Amino acid sequence: MSDPAEPLAGPMVQVRGLTRTYGTDATAVPALRDVSFDVAPGEMVAVVGRSGSGKTTLLNLLGGLDRPDSGSVRIDGSEVTTLDEDGLSALRRDSVSYVFQTFGLIPALTAAENVGVPLRLRRTPVADREKRVELLLDLVGLRDHAGQRPGELSGGQQQRVAIARALAGSPRLLLADEPTGQLDTETGLAVMSLLRAVVESEGVTAVVATHDAVLMALADRVLAISDGRVGG
Amino acid sequence: MRRRFPRAHAATVGGRWRADWPLLLLTGLVVALTVGLAAAVDPVTERAADRAIAAAVHDAGASGAVVATLPAWYDDPRGKTRDPSTAVQVRQDADYARQALPAGLDAVLRPGVAWVTTPTLQVRQVGPTKLLQLAFVDTAGEAPAVTYDEGGPPRAVPRRALGLVEVALSQTVADALELEAGDRRTVQDEQGRSAKLRVSGVFTPGDPDAEAWDVSARLLHPVQGTADGLPYTSAAALVSAGSLADLRLVLPADDLTRRVSFRPDPSRVRWLAARSLEREIVSLQASASLSRGDVAWDSLLGSTLERARADIASARGRADVLLIGLLAATLLVLVLAAQLLVLRRRDPLTMARQRGASLASIGLELLVEGLTVAVLGAVVGLGAVVLVTGSAGWAWAVPVAVVAALASPVLGASWADVWAGARRVPANRSARRTATRTRLLRRLAVETAVLLVAALSFSALLQRGVAGDGAAGGDVTAASAPTWWAVAGALVLLRVLPVPVRWALRATRRSPGGVGFFVAARIGEAGARALPVLVVVVAVAGITLGASLAESDRAGQTSAALSSVGGDARIDADPQADLAQLAEDAEDEPGVDAAAAARVEDGARLSSGGASQAVRLVVVDAGDYAALLAASNLADAPQLGRLDAADGDEVPALLVGGDSVLRDTASLRWEDTSVPIDVVGTAPDVDASAAPVLVVDTDSFAAAGAVALPDTLWVVGTGTDAALDRIASRVDGVDSVVRLSDELEARRTAPLPSALIDLAVASSVLLLVLGILGLLLSAAAQAPERARSLGRLRALGLPQGEVRRVLVGELAVPVAVAALAGWLLGVACSYAMLGSLTAGSPTDVEVSWWTIGVVPILVVAAVAVAVLEWRRIRRRPLSQLLRT
Ligand SMILES: Nc1ncnc2c1ncn2[C@@H]1O[C@H](COP(=O)(O)OP(=O)(O)OP(=O)(O)O)[C@@H](O)[C@H]1O
Ligand SMILES: [Mg+2]
């Protein structure tokens, strides 16, 4: 995917005419209708909208977890919607990473091992992996919790592990679907600020879905979505 | 977005039935099958037991008869007169004895055969000794059916010939005694009281196996032998109703024994009635000793029945061992099915609870469904059994139906409560710690209880065996020991499994790649679930134990058959038959490895000091016998070499069994001589049922002046049967050829062993099916959770191919471990328990190592399930997997 020769001038994410309808005919639910927007490299965009407005649908399409009915998604200049399964796996392994609302950590693994998962998928040499894991745990402030399992961590700590994991593979685009949805306001804010900080320090482009107004303020730009349409 | 919970209740139930019918059908089928099997146990046991009892009674033959000995006739001291109604009196006395029989015995005994017999009388004449017993036989007013080749039946003699008694002889007896119709002889008893006999005719029996001939085998088969160095012939002659009055007149009353023999009809003796028959016989025997001058009763039928009942009880106990394993696996599978059912309804159940439905109402709805399925299944299972066998046992069917009906309501209600969040994990740390501790303690309590029960049931097995008291069922506590061991073993496995998982994680931690690591992580997360591990362990352990039980039984049959024959075939013959020559002929035949001719005499008296004991004497060429034992699967006997070295006057001998006083020097009574015996070693333990056995060498025996012509020939070799077909007819006097293959076949096809083997095969097949079913159900129950968990890894970029490998590893590794553990437990149980379980001797314990083959079968099934599941996961978009 990454061609060093290619100039980084263009947008990191380029969405054109994206449409996704669930179901058929009578029961059809148009979740996204003709959505188009760009996200510049290093930018942090907040996608906001009411429940059911299409935020999750949009993020899933950006990460190649779902396929659109029509339209195109380009990440760093390459078309995502035409990739096959293996191409999508590679995309997620190398360029796009996810932070889930429910953290999605593997319970049997320690915090450090969870962070190392994307590096394992890329077969990073052990020494490099361990160095990077240590660095990221430091970055999210969990250096002292490296050996704990998810069950032994608080919700906020778990989400910080999830963020460290999302950054481990040095992705170019980080997608987060309501990363603070399961956290209380205070912890949510702390996690969001952390996300903001690490995205900046790692130079990652981020698209974050949320409906918390306080969190929107931390973003470079807000993309409002309602009834499957992007406005403002 | 979740589906709405429909309001109409009936519609909900109907809709869910439509959605879950395959699962409900499966549950119903498992219930039907198990209830059917369990219900069939009692009628099938009863049927096999009836056949076994009938076979035992049949095999007992004449020795199974109930015999009444009537008080001696009274001789008027003023002189006897001829009473023509004597035979009628005999019949009336027999009818009187019949009426004294208790109702149970009366129902199973055939019409009585009344006898009047004399002691063995000596025929007064020069030349070889001739002994003759006189017998009158009456079967329901009839004399035994015979056809006269010469002369006719004995008749009352005319008044002028009083003092003479007419008798008839069978053709063989006439030949042996060298008598013919019309011959007269005088006979005398030990007190010298004599009678004159006239041979009225010579006959051939209509049916040599008829009960009438039970009175004396010598009526048809005269015995020849030597006593005090002189040859003798012993036979019996038949007295008729007409000549009985004459006999009564010439011999004193104390010379005439009057008996009535009632043989049981094997087909009328029922297993369930056997015990009361035994009691009736005991009280019958006791009653006679109480009132003098009355009929005295005697019978071995009681001990025959008791032995048969003990065999049946032990077979039933072993059947219980297999059935309990099967039942345990079935119950686990039913719980797994209920678990899957409830998990599939997680959403509606959670919502119902959240909307305020009481746990009772949630449970009730599931109970109605569970009960319907359980009752339908049970009715089908019971119905099928009743149709096939005519009756059904209920006891075992109940737990199956109860578990099938209750599992889903109980699970549904408690899980709905958890899912609905009513029982949230406490936020507070110490409360959480307390909750964890309670859970751990509860688990520990269950584990301790199971281990305790396993230990107790095992000690019950060792102490009491599984036979129970011989009533309808066996000792269930003892019979459940193997299953408890399997359950306890599974719990231990669940305890220790996290250790190897941690090892595996540690071992793969430092690898750059992932599959092994992710498999270990997934197993650590979800793999070691209690129920599926239990099902697989119990199933595989049950299969292994069942197979070992069956194999040990077969090994026991083989060695018992070999012991009783003594080689691949045995010829029983007259000592006159030239078996020594036949042995040489046999050895020249192709396919014969060894042959040995011997004299086998049961009841020879061996005495030492004051002690004396009956032994089986085997007089055989030591070298031939050693070669025979070496060529067969019988235990070798290197000590046979010691028999050749005759040392002084004493005959060297080997002894097995018997009193210890007999060891060292003793003397053996052989015909009229006393042979000094020097016990130099232990005799080969060929037939444990014949102990004690004394073995001496033919030549040493002859050197001591004792002659023992062989009456038994053992032959060993693959070509034995064909060889005997060719040569057995070369000598006269062969009574029977007993072949190992026939003997083995008879043991294999006997009612109890064959029923038990059938059960072992059926239960093994069912256990395998249940094991695979358990695996499928638990895989299906965990599939959504697994899809989510794997979905996360996919979202992080795990490629499809590796998803499949993780899935296969995650499903197959725990199955492999559990199956292996089950197999090891089965092997351990076989070693520890078969000694107390098998019908044969403990040395016949065979462990079925080949059941290790079940492990790959289950692993392959797990891999197949994993691949199918992967196909389904692959088709579903990740967005959907992550949304749920
Ligand atoms: N698998 C599906 N099948 C049918 N309709 C769906 C499916 N997934 C989503 N929808 C519908 O598409 C629309 C957009 O859903 P989406 O999950 O993207 O909203 P959202 O903005 O993420 O909402 P929330 O803030 O509650 O997460 C909704 O109306 C939803 O009902
Ligand atoms: Mg959403």
Short mmCIF file of C-alpha atoms in Angstrom, two decimals, chain A residues 20 22 56-57 60 64-66 85-86 89-90 92-93 96-98 100 102-110 113 117-121 123-127 129-130 149 151-152 154 165, chain B residues 429 432 501-502 505-506 508-515 517-518 520-525 785 789 791-802 805 874 876-880 882-883:
data_model
loop_
_atom_site.label_atom_id
_atom_site.label_comp_id
_atom_site.label_asym_id
_atom_site.label_seq_id
_atom_site.Cartn_x
_atom_site.Cartn_y
_atom_site.Cartn_z
CA ARG A 20 -25.03 2.08 2.00
CA TYR A 22 -29.41 -2.12 4.68
CA THR A 56 -20.81 3.26 12.71
CA THR A 57 -21.77 2.50 9.13
CA ASN A 60 -17.01 0.40 9.00
CA GLY A 64 -13.15 -2.07 4.98
CA LEU A 65 -15.26 -3.96 7.51
CA ASP A 66 -18.28 -3.48 5.26
CA GLU A 85 -10.56 -10.21 1.61
CA ASP A 86 -6.80 -10.60 1.70
CA SER A 89 -6.70 -7.90 5.87
CA ALA A 90 -3.48 -6.38 4.68
CA ARG A 92 -6.10 -3.35 8.37
CA ARG A 93 -2.79 -4.87 9.31
CA VAL A 96 -5.91 1.32 9.26
CA SER A 97 -6.54 0.45 12.88
CA TYR A 98 -9.57 0.35 15.13
CA PHE A 100 -13.77 -0.29 19.68
CA THR A 102 -16.16 -2.29 23.98
CA PHE A 103 -12.33 -2.23 23.94
CA GLY A 104 -12.05 -5.65 22.32
CA LEU A 105 -9.07 -6.80 24.32
CA ILE A 106 -8.23 -10.50 24.55
CA PRO A 107 -8.94 -11.51 28.17
CA ALA A 108 -6.28 -14.22 28.40
CA LEU A 109 -3.48 -11.84 27.39
CA THR A 110 -1.73 -9.25 29.52
CA GLU A 113 0.56 -8.88 25.03
CA VAL A 117 -1.06 -8.32 18.83
CA PRO A 118 -0.90 -6.09 15.69
CA LEU A 119 2.89 -6.47 15.67
CA ARG A 120 2.53 -10.23 15.80
CA LEU A 121 0.17 -10.04 12.84
CA ARG A 123 5.54 -10.61 12.18
CA THR A 124 7.64 -7.86 13.67
CA PRO A 125 10.83 -9.29 15.19
CA VAL A 126 10.44 -9.97 18.90
CA ALA A 127 12.97 -7.41 20.10
CA ARG A 129 8.01 -5.62 19.18
CA GLU A 130 8.89 -5.52 22.81
CA ARG A 149 -4.89 -8.88 32.26
CA GLY A 151 -10.03 -8.30 33.87
CA GLU A 152 -7.66 -6.69 36.33
CA SER A 154 -10.44 -0.48 35.00
CA ARG A 165 -2.81 -1.46 20.57
CA ARG B 429 -13.26 -4.20 44.88
CA ARG B 432 -15.81 -8.37 44.01
CA VAL B 501 -2.13 -23.19 28.58
CA ARG B 502 0.12 -20.78 30.44
CA LEU B 505 1.48 -18.96 26.00
CA ARG B 506 4.92 -18.57 27.50
CA THR B 508 4.83 -18.94 22.01
CA ARG B 509 5.21 -15.52 23.60
CA ARG B 510 8.62 -15.00 22.15
CA SER B 511 7.68 -16.04 18.64
CA PRO B 512 7.18 -13.27 16.13
CA GLY B 513 4.09 -14.90 14.63
CA GLY B 514 0.73 -15.58 15.99
CA VAL B 515 -1.31 -18.72 15.33
CA PHE B 517 -0.06 -17.86 20.47
CA PHE B 518 -3.62 -16.92 19.55
CA ALA B 520 -3.30 -20.67 23.40
CA ALA B 521 -4.83 -17.28 24.21
CA ARG B 522 -8.27 -18.39 22.97
CA ILE B 523 -8.12 -21.67 24.90
CA GLY B 524 -7.09 -19.71 27.96
CA GLU B 525 -10.07 -17.49 27.37
CA GLU B 785 -18.74 -15.58 21.29
CA SER B 789 -13.56 -12.69 19.51
CA GLY B 791 -13.83 -10.83 14.55
CA ARG B 792 -11.70 -8.52 16.66
CA LEU B 793 -8.57 -10.30 15.52
CA ARG B 794 -9.81 -10.04 11.95
CA ALA B 795 -10.43 -6.35 12.44
CA LEU B 796 -6.81 -6.09 13.55
CA GLY B 797 -5.77 -7.76 10.30
CA LEU B 798 -5.61 -11.51 10.96
CA PRO B 799 -5.90 -13.09 7.47
CA GLN B 800 -8.65 -15.62 6.72
CA GLY B 801 -6.29 -18.56 6.46
CA GLU B 802 -4.95 -17.90 9.90
CA ARG B 805 -6.04 -22.26 11.84
CA ARG B 874 -16.11 -15.92 6.60
CA ARG B 876 -20.59 -12.78 7.48
CA PRO B 877 -19.25 -9.22 7.10
CA LEU B 878 -17.07 -8.07 9.93
CA SER B 879 -19.26 -5.07 10.58
CA GLN B 880 -22.03 -7.43 11.64
CA LEU B 882 -18.58 -6.47 15.63
CA ARG B 883 -22.00 -4.94 16.07
#
